PDB file of N, CA and C and ligand atoms in Angstrom:
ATOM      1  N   UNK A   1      19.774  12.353   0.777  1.00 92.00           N
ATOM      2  CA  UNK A   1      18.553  11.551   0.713  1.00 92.00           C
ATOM      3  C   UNK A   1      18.934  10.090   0.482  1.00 92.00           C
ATOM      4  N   UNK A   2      18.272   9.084   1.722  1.00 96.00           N
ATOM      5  CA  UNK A   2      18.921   7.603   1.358  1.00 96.00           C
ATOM      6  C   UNK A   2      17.428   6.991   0.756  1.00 96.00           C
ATOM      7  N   UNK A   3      17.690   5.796  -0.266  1.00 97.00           N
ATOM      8  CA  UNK A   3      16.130   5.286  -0.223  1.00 97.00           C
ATOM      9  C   UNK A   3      16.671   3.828  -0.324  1.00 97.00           C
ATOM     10  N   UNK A   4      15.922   3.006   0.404  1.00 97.00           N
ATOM     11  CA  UNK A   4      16.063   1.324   0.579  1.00 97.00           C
ATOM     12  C   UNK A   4      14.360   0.884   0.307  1.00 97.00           C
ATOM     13  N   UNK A   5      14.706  -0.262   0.242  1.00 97.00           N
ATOM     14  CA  UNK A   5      13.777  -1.074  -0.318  1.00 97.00           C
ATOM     15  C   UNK A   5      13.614  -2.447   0.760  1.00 97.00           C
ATOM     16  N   UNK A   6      12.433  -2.352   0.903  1.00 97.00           N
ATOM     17  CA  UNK A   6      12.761  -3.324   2.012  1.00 97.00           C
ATOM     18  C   UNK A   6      11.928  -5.078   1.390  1.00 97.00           C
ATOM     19  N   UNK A   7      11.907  -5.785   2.034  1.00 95.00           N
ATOM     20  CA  UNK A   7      11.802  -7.201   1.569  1.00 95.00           C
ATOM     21  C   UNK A   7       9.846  -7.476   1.296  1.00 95.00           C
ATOM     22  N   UNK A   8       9.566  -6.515   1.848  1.00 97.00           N
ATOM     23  CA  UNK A   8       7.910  -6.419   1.726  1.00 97.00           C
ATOM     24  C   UNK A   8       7.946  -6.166  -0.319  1.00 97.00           C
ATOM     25  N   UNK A   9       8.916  -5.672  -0.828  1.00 97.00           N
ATOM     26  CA  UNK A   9       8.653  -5.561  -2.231  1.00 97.00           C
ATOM     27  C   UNK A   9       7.975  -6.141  -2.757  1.00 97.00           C
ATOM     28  N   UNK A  10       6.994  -6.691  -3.603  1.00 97.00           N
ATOM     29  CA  UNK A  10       6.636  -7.813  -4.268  1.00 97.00           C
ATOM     30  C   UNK A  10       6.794  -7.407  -6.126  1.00 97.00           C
ATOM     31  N   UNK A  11       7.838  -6.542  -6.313  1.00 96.00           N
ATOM     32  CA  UNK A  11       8.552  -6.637  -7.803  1.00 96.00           C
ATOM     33  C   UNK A  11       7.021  -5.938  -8.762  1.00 96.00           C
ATOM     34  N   UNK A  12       6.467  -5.313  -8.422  1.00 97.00           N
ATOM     35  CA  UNK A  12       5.576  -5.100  -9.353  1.00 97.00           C
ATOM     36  C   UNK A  12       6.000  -4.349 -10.346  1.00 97.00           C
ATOM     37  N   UNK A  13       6.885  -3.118 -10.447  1.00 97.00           N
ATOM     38  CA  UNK A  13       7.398  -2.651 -11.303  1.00 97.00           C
ATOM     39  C   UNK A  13       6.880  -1.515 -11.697  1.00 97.00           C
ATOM     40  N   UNK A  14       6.179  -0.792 -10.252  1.00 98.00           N
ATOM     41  CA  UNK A  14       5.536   0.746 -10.177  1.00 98.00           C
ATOM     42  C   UNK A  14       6.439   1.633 -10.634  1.00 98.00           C
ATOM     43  N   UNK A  15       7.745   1.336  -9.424  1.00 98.00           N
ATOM     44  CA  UNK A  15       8.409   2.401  -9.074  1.00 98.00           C
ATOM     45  C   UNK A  15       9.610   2.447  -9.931  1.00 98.00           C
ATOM     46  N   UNK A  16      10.273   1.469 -10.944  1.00 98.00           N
ATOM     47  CA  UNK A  16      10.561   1.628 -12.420  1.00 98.00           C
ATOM     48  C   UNK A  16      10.118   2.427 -13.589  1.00 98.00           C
ATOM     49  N   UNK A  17       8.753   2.185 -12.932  1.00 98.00           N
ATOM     50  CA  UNK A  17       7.642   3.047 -14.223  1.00 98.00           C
ATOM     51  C   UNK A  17       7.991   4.354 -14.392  1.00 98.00           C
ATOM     52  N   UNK A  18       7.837   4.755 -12.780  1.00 98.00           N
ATOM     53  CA  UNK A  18       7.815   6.502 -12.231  1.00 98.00           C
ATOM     54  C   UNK A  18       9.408   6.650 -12.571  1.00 98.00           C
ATOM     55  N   UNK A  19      10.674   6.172 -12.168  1.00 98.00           N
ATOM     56  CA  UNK A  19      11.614   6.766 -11.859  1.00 98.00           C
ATOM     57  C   UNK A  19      12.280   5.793 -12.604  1.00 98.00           C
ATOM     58  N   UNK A  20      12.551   5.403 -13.625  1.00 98.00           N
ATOM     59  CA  UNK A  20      13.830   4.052 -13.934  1.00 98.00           C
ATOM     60  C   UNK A  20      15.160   4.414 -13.823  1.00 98.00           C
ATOM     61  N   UNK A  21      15.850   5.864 -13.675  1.00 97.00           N
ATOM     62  CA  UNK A  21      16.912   6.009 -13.692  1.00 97.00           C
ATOM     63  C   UNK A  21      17.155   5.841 -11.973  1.00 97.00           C
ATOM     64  N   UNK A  22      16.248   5.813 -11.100  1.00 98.00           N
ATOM     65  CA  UNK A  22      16.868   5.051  -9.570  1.00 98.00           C
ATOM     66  C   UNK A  22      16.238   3.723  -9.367  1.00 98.00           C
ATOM     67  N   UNK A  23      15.168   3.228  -9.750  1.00 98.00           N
ATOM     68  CA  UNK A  23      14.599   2.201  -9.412  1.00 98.00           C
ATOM     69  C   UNK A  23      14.873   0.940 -10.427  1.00 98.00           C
ATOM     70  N   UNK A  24      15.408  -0.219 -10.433  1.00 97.00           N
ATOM     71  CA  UNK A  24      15.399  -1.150 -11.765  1.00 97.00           C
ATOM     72  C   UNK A  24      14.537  -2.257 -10.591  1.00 97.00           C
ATOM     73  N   UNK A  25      14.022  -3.741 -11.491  1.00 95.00           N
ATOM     74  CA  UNK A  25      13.673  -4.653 -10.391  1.00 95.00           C
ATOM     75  C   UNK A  25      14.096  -5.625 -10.897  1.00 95.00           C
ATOM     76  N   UNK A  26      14.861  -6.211  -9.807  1.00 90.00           N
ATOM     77  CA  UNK A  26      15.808  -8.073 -10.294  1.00 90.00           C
ATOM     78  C   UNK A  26      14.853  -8.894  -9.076  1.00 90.00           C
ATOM     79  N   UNK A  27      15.548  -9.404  -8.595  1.00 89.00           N
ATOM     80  CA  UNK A  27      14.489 -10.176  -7.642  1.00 89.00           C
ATOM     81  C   UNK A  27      13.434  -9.344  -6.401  1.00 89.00           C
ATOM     82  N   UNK A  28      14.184  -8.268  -6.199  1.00 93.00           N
ATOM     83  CA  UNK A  28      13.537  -7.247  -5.660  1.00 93.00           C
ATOM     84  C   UNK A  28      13.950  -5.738  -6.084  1.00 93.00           C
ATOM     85  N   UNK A  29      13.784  -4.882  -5.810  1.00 96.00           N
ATOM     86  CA  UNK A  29      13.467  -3.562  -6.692  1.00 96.00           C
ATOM     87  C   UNK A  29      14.642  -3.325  -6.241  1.00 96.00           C
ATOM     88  N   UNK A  30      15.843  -3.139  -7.153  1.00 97.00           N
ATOM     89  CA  UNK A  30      17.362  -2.174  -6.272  1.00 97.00           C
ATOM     90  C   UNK A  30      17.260  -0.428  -6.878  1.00 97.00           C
ATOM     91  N   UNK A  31      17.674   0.164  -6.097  1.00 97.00           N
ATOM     92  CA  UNK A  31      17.975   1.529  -6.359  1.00 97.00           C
ATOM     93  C   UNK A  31      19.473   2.225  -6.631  1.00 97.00           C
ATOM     94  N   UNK A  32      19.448   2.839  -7.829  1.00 97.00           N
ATOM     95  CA  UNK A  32      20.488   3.169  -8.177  1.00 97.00           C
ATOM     96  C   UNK A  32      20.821   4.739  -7.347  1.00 97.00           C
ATOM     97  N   UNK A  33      21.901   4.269  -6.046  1.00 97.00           N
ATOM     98  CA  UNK A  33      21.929   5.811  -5.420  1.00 97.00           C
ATOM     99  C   UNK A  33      22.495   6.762  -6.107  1.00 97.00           C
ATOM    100  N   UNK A  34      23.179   6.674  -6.854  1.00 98.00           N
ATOM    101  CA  UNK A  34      23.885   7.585  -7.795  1.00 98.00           C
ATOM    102  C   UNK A  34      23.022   8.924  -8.158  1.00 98.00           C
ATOM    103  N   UNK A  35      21.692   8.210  -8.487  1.00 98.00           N
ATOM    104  CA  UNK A  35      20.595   9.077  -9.579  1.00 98.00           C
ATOM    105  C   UNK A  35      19.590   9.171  -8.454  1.00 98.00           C
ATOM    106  N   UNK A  36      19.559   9.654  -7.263  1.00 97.00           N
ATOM    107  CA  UNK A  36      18.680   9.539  -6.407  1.00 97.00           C
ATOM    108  C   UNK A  36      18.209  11.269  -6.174  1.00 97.00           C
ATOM    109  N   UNK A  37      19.734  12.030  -6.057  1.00 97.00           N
ATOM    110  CA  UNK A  37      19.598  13.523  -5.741  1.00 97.00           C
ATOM    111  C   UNK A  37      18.890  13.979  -6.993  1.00 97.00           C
ATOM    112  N   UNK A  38      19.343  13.604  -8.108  1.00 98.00           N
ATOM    113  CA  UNK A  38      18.891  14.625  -9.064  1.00 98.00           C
ATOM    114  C   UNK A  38      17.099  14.043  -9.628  1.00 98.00           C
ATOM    115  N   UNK A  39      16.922  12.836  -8.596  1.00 98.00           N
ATOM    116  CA  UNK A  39      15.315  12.421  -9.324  1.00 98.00           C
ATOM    117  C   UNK A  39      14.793  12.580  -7.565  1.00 98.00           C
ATOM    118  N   UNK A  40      14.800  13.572  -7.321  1.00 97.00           N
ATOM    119  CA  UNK A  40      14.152  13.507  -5.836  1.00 97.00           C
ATOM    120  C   UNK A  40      12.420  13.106  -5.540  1.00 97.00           C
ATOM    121  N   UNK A  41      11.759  14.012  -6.515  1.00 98.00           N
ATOM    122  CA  UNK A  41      10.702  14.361  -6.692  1.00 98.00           C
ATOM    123  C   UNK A  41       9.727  13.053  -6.848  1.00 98.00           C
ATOM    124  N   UNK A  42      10.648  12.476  -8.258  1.00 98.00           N
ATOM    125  CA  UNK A  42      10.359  11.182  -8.702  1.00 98.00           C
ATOM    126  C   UNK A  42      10.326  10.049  -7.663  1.00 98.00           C
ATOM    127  N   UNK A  43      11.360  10.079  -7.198  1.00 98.00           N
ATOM    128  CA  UNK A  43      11.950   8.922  -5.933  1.00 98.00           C
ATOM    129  C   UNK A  43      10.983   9.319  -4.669  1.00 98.00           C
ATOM    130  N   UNK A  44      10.429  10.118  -4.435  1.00 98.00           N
ATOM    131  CA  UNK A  44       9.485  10.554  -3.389  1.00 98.00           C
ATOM    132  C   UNK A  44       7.691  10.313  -4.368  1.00 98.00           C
ATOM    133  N   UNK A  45       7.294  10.431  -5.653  1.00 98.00           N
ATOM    134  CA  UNK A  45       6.150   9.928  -6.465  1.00 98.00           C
ATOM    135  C   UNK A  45       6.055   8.215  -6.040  1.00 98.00           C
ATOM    136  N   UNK A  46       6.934   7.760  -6.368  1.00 98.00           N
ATOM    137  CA  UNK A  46       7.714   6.212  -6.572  1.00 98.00           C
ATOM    138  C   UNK A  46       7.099   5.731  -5.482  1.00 98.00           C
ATOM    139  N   UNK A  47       8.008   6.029  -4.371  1.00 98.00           N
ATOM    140  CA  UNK A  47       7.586   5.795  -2.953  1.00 98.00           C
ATOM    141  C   UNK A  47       6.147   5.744  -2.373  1.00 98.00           C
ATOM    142  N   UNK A  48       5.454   6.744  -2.664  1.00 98.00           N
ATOM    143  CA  UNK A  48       4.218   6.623  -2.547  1.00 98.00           C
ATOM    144  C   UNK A  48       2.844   6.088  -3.340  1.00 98.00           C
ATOM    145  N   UNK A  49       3.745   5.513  -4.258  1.00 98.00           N
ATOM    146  CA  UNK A  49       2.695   4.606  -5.730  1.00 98.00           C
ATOM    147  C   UNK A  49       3.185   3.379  -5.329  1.00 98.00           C
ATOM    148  N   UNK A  50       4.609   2.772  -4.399  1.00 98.00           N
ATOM    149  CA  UNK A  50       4.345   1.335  -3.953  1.00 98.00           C
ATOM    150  C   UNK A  50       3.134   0.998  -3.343  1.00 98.00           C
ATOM    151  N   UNK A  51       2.205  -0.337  -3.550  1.00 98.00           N
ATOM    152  CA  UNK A  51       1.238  -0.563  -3.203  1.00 98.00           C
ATOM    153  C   UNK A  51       1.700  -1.472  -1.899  1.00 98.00           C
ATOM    154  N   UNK A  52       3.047  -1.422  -1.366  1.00 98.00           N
ATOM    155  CA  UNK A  52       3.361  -2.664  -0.183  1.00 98.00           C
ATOM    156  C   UNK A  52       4.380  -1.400   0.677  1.00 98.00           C
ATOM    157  N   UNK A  53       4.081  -0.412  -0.187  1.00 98.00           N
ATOM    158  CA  UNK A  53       5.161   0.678   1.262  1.00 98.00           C
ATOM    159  C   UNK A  53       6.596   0.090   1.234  1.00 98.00           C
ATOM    160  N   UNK A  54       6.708  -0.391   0.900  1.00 98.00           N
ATOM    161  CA  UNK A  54       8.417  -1.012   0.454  1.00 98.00           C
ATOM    162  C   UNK A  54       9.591   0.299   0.227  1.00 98.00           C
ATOM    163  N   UNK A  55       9.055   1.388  -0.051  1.00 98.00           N
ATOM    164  CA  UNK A  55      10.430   2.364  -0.339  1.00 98.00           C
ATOM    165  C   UNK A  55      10.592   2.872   0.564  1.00 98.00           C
ATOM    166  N   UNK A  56      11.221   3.139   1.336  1.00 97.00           N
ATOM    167  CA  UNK A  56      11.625   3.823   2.620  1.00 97.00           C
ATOM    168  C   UNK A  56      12.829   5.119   2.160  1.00 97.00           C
ATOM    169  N   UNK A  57      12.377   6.308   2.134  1.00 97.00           N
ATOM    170  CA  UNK A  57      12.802   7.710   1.654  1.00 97.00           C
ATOM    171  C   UNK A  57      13.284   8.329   3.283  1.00 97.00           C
ATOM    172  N   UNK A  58      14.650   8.421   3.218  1.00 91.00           N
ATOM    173  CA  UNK A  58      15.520   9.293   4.340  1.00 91.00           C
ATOM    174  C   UNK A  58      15.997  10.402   3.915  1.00 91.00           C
TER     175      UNK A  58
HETATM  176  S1  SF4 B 101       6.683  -0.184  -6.357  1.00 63.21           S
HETATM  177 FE1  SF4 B 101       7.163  -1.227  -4.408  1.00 63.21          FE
HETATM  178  S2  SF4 B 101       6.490  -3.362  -4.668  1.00 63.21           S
HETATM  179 FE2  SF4 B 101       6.566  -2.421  -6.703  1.00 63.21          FE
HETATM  180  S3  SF4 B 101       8.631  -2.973  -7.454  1.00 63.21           S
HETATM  181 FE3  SF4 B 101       8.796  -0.936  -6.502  1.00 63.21          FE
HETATM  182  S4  SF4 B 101       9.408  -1.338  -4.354  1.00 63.21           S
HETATM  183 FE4  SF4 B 101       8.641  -3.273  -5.228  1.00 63.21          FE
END
């Protein structure tokens, strides 16, 4: 499972909320792939609580 973040982000700090062990936000939201397999569920919640569609889940 890949997840990117694309430049539409606008840092709101949803998808931190839902998942902080893949999602942190610096100037735009980076994802920690490391912690991606074992928070799938989360990282797929995340994704769909961005209000700009910014997470892109492969
Ligand atoms: S939920 Fe979407 S817009 Fe908000 S910080 Fe995360 S990627 Fe960015």
């Amino acid at each position: 499972m890949s997840v990117t973040i694309s430049d539409d982000c606008i840092c709101c700090g949803a998808c931190e909320s839902i998942c902080g062990e893949v999602f942190s936000i610096a100037d735009k939201a980076v994802v920690n792939d490391a912690n991606v397999a074992a928070n799938a569920d989360a990282v797929k919640e995340a994704a769909e609580a961005c209000p700009v569609s910014a997470i892109q889940v492969g």
